[in-house]
mmCIF file of C-alpha atoms in Angstrom:
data_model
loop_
_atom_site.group_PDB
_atom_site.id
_atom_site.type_symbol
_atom_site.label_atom_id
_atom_site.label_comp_id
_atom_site.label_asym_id
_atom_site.label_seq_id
_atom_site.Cartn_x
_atom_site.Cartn_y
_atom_site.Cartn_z
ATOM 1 C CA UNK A 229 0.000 0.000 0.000
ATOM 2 C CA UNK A 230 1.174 3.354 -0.808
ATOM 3 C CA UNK A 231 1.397 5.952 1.964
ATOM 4 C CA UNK A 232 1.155 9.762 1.440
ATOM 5 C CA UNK A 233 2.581 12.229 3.978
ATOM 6 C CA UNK A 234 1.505 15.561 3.468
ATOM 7 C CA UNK A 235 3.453 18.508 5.341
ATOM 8 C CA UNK A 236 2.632 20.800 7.053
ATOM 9 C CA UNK A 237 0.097 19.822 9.161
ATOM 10 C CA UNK A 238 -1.582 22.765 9.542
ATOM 11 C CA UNK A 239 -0.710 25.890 7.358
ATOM 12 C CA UNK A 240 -1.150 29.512 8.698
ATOM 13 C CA UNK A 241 -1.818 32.388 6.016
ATOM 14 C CA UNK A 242 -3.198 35.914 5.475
ATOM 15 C CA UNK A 243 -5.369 36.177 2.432
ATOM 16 C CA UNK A 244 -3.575 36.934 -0.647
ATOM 17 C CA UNK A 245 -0.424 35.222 0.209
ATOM 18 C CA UNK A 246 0.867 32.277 -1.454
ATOM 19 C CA UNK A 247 0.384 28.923 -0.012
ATOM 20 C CA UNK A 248 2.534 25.779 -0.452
ATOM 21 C CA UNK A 249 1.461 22.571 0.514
ATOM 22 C CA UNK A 250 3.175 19.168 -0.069
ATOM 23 C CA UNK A 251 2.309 15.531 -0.557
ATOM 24 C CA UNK A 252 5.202 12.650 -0.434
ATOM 25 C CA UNK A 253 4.749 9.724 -1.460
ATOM 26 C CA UNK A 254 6.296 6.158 0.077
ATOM 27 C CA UNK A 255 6.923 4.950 -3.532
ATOM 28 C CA UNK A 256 6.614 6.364 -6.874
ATOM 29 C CA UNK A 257 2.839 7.230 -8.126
ATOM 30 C CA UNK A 258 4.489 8.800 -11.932
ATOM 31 C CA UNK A 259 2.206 11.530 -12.059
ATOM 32 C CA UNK A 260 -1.161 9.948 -10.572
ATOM 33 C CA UNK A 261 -1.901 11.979 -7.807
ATOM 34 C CA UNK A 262 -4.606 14.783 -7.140
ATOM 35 C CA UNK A 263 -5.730 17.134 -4.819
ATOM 36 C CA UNK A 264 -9.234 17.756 -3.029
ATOM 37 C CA UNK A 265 -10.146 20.554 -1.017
ATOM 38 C CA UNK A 266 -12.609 19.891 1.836
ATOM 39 C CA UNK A 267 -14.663 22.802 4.018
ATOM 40 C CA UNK A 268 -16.024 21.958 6.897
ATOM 41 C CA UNK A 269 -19.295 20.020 6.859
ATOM 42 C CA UNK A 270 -19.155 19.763 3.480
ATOM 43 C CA UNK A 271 -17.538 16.941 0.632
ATOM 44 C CA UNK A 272 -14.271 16.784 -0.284
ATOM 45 C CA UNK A 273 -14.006 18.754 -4.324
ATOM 46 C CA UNK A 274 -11.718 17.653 -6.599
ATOM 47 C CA UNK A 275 -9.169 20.414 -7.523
ATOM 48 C CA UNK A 276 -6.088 18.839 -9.647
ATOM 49 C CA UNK A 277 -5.536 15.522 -11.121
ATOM 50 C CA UNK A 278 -2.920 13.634 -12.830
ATOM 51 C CA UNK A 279 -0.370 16.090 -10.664
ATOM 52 C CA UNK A 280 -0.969 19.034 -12.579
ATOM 53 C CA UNK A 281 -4.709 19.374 -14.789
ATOM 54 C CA UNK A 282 -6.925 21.631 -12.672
ATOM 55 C CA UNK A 283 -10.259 19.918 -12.530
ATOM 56 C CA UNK A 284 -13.516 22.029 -13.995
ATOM 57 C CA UNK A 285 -14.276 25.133 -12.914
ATOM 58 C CA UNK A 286 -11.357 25.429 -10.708
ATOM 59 C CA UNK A 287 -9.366 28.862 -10.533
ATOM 60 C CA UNK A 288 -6.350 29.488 -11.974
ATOM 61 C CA UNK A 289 -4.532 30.222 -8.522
ATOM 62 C CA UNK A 290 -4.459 26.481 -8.222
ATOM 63 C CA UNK A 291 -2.098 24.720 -9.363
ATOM 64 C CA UNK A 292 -0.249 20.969 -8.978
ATOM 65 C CA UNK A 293 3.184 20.135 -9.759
ATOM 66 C CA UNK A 294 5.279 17.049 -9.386
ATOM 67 C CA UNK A 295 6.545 13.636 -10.281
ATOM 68 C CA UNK A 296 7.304 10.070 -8.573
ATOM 69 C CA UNK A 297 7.477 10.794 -5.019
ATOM 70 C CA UNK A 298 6.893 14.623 -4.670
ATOM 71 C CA UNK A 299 4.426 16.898 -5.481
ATOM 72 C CA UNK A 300 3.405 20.230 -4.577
ATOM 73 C CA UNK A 301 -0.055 22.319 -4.429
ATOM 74 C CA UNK A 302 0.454 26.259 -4.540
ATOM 75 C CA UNK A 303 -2.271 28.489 -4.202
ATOM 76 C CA UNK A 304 -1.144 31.724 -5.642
ATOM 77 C CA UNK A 305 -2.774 34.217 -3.686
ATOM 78 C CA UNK A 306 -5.105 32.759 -0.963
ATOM 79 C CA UNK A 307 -8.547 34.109 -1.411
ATOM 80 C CA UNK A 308 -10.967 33.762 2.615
ATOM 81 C CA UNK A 309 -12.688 30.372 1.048
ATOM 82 C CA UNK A 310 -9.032 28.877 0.306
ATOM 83 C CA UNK A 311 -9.259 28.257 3.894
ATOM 84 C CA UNK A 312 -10.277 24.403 4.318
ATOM 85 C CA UNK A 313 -8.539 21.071 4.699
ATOM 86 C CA UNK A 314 -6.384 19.697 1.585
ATOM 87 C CA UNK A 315 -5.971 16.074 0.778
ATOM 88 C CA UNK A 316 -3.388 14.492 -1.582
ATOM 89 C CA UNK A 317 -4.584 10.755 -2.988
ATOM 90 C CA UNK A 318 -3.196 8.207 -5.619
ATOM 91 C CA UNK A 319 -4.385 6.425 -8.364
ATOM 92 C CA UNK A 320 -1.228 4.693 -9.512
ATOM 93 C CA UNK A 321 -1.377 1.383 -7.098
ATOM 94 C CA UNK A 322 -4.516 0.344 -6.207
ATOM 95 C CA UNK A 323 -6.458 -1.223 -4.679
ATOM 96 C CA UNK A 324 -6.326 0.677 -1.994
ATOM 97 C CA UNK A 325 -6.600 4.514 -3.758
ATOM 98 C CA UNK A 326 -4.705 6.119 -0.833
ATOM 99 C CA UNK A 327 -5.132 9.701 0.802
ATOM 100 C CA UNK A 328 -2.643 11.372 3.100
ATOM 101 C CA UNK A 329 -3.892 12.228 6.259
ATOM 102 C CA UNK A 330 -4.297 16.352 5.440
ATOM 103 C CA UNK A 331 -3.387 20.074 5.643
ATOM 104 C CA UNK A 332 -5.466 22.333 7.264
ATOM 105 C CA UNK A 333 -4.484 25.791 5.847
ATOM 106 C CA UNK A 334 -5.657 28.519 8.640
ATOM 107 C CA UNK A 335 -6.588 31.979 8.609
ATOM 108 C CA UNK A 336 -3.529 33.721 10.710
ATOM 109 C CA UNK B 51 -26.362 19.072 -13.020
ATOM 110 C CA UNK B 52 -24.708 16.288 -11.845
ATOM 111 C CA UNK B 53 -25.971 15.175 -8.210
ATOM 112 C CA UNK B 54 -25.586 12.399 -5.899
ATOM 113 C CA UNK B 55 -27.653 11.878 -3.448
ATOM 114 C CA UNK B 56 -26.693 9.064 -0.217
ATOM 115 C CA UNK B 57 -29.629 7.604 1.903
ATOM 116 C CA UNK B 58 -29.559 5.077 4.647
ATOM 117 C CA UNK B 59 -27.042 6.272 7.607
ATOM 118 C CA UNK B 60 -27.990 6.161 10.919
ATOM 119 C CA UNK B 61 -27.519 4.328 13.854
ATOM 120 C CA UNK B 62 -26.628 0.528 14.275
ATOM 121 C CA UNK B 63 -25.942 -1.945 16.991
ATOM 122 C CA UNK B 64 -22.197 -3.775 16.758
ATOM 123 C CA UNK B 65 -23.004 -6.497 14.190
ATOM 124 C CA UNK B 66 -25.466 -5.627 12.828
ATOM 125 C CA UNK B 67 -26.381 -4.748 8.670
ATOM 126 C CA UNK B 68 -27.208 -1.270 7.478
ATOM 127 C CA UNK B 69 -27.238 -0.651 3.266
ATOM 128 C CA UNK B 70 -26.574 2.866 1.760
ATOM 129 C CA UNK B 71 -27.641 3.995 -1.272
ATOM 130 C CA UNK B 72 -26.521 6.465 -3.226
ATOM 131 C CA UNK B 73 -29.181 8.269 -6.128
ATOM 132 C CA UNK B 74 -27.659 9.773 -9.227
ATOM 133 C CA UNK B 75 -28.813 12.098 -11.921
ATOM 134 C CA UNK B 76 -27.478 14.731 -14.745
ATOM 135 C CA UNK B 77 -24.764 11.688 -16.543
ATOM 136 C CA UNK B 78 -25.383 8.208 -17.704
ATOM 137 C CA UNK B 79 -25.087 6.687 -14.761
ATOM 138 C CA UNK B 80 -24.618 3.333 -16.338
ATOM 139 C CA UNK B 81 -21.163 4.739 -18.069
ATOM 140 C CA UNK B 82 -18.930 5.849 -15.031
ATOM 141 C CA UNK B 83 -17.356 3.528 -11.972
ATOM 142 C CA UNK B 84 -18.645 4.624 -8.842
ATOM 143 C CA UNK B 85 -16.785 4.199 -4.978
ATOM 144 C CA UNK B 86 -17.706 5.023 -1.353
ATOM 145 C CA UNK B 87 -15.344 6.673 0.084
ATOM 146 C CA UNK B 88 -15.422 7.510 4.217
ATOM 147 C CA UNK B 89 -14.204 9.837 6.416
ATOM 148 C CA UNK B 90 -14.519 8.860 10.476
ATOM 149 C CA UNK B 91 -15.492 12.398 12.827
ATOM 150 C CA UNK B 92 -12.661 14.225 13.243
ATOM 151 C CA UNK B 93 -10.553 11.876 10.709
ATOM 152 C CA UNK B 94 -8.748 12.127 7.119
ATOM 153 C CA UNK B 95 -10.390 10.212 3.939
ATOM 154 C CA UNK B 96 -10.341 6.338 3.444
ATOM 155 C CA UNK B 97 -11.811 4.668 0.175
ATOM 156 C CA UNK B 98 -13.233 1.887 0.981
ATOM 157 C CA UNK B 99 -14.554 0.189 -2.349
ATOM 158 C CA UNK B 100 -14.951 0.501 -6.326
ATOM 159 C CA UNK B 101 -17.507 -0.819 -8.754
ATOM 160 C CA UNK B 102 -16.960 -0.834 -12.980
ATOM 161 C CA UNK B 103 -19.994 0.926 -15.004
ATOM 162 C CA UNK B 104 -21.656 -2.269 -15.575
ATOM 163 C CA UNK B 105 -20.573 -3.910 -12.113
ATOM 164 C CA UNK B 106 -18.353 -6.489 -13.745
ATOM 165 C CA UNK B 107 -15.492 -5.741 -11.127
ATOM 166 C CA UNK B 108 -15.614 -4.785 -7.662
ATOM 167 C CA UNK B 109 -12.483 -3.761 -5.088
ATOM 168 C CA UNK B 110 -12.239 -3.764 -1.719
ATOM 169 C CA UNK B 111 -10.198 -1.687 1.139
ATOM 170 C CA UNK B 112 -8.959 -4.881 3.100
ATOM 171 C CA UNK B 113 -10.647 -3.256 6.405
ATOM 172 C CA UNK B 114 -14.106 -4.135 4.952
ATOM 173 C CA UNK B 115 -13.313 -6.834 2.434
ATOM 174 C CA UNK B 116 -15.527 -9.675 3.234
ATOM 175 C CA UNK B 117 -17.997 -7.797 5.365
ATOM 176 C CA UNK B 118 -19.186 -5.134 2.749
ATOM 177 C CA UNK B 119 -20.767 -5.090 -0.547
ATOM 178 C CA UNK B 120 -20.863 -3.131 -3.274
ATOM 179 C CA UNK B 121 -23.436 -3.196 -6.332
ATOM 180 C CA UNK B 122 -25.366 -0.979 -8.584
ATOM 181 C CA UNK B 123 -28.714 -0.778 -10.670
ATOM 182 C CA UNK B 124 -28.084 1.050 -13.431
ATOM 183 C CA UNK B 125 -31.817 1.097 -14.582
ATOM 184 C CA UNK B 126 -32.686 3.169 -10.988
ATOM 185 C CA UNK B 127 -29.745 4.655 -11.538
ATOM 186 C CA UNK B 128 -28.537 3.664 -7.903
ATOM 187 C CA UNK B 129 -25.606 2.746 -6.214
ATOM 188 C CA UNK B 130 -25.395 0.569 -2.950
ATOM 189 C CA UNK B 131 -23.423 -0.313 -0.161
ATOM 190 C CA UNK B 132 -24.510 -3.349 2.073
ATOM 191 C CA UNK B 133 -22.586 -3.348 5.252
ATOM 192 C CA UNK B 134 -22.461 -6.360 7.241
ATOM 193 C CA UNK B 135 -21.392 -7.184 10.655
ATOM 194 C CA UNK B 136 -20.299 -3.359 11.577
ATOM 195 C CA UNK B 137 -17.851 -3.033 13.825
ATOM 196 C CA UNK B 138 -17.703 0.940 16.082
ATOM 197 C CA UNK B 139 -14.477 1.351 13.239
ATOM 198 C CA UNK B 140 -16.803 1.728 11.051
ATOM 199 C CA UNK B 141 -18.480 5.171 12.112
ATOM 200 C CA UNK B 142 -18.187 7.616 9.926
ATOM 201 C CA UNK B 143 -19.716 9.778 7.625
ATOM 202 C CA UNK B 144 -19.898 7.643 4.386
ATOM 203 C CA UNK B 145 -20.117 9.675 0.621
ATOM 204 C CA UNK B 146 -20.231 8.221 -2.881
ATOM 205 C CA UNK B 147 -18.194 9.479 -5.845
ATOM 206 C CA UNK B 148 -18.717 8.838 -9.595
ATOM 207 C CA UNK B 149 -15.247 8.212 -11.276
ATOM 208 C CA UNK B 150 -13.839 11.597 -12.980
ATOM 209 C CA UNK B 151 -14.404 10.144 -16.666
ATOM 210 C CA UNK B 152 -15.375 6.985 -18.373
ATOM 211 C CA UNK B 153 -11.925 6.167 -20.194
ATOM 212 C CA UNK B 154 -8.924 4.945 -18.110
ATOM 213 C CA UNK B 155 -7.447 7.907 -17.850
ATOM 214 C CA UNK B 156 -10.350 9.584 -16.414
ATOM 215 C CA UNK B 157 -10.221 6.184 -13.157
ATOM 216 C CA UNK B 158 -9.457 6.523 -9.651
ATOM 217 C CA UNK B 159 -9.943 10.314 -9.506
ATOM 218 C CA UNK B 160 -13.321 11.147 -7.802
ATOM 219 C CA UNK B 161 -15.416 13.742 -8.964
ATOM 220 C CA UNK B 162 -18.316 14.689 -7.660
ATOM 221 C CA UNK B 163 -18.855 13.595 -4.395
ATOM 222 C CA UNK B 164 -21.899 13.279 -2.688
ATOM 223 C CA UNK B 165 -23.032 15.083 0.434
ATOM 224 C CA UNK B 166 -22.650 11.847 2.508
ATOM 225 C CA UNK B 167 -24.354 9.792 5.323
ATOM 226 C CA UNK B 168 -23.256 9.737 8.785
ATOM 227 C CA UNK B 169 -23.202 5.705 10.069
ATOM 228 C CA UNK B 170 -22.428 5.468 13.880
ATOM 229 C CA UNK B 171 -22.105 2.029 14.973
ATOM 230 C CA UNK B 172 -22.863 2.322 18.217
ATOM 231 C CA UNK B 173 -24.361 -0.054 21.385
#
């Protein structure tokens, strides 16, 4: 089973800076990994796929970058409903798909 | 738009059987793999199983394999989730998610999501 470690654990930002969270994988994925965004009480959204496609309707201060065991998610300038809980998950060995266990990016 | 819809949460002794279901509408249901995915209070995200478009494969997380199943009826549209002898592990709030596209390359990523269904398991 592939694990993903995403770091920090909790992110703490002012609107309209630039956020960088990361996602580290145990073994290589290649480039199947994505991103979800998840607000409290609500579903997880899909944001980026295949490490770097934005998924529809998704702004263009999100973006995905990365191969094998490291990827990246920068938000370019954090807007106040940036402000959730990002997961990382792979597609590349399954079954299991695999998430990591989180970043909650924070208002400071 | 595209929607799905989970039903069936709720409260259930240790051991016992609960089912989910999971309504769809706005795509061709019959043409995309569908999961349930889970996320325990407080916790991260866990996927828990898969089914092809026309239910010829199924996968399993090895935490529920051989005490849940997964099946759909593609002529209601519908995707279920029997759960059999629960276990309190199991509690969470439980959400299905349609496969991003119908080719390969559109497998494993999962968009949209439902709302969910909270399942305590619970004595």
């Amino acid at each position: 089973e592939i694990v993903l470690t995403q770091s920090p654990a909790t992110l703490s930002l002012s609107p309209g800076e630039r956020a960088t969270l990361s996602c580290r994988a145990s073994q290589s994925v290649s480039r199947y990994l994505a991103w979800y965004q998840q607000k409290p009480g609500q579903a997880p959204r899909l944001l980026i796929y295949d490490a770097s496609n934005r998924a529809t309707g998704i702004p263009a201060r999100f973006s995905g970058s990365g191969s094998g065991t490291d990827f990246t998610l920068t938000i370019s300038s954090l807007e106040p409903e940036d402000f959730a809980v990002y997961y990382c998950q792979q597609r590349s060995n399954w079954p299991p798909y695999t998430f990591g266990q989180g970043t909650k990016l924070e208002i400071k | 738009q595209v929607q799905l819809v989970e039903s069936g949460g709720g409260v259930v002794q240790p051991g016992r059987s609960l089912r989910l279901s999971c309504a769809a509408s706005g795509f061709t249901f019959s043409s995309y793999g569908m999961h349930w995915v889970r996320q325990a209070p407080g916790k991260g995200l866990e996927w828990v199983t898969v089914i092809w478009y026309d239910g010829s494969n199924k996968y399993y997380a090895d935490s529920v394999k051989g005490r849940f199943t997964i099946s759909r009826d593609n002529s209601k549209n519908t995707l279920y989730l029997q759960m059999n002898s629960l276990r309190a592990e199991d509690t969470a709030v439980y959400y299905c998610a349609r496969d991003l596209g119908i080719a390969v390359a559109g497998r494993g990523w999962f968009d949209p999501w439902g709302q969910g269904t909270l399942v305590t398991v619970s004595s």
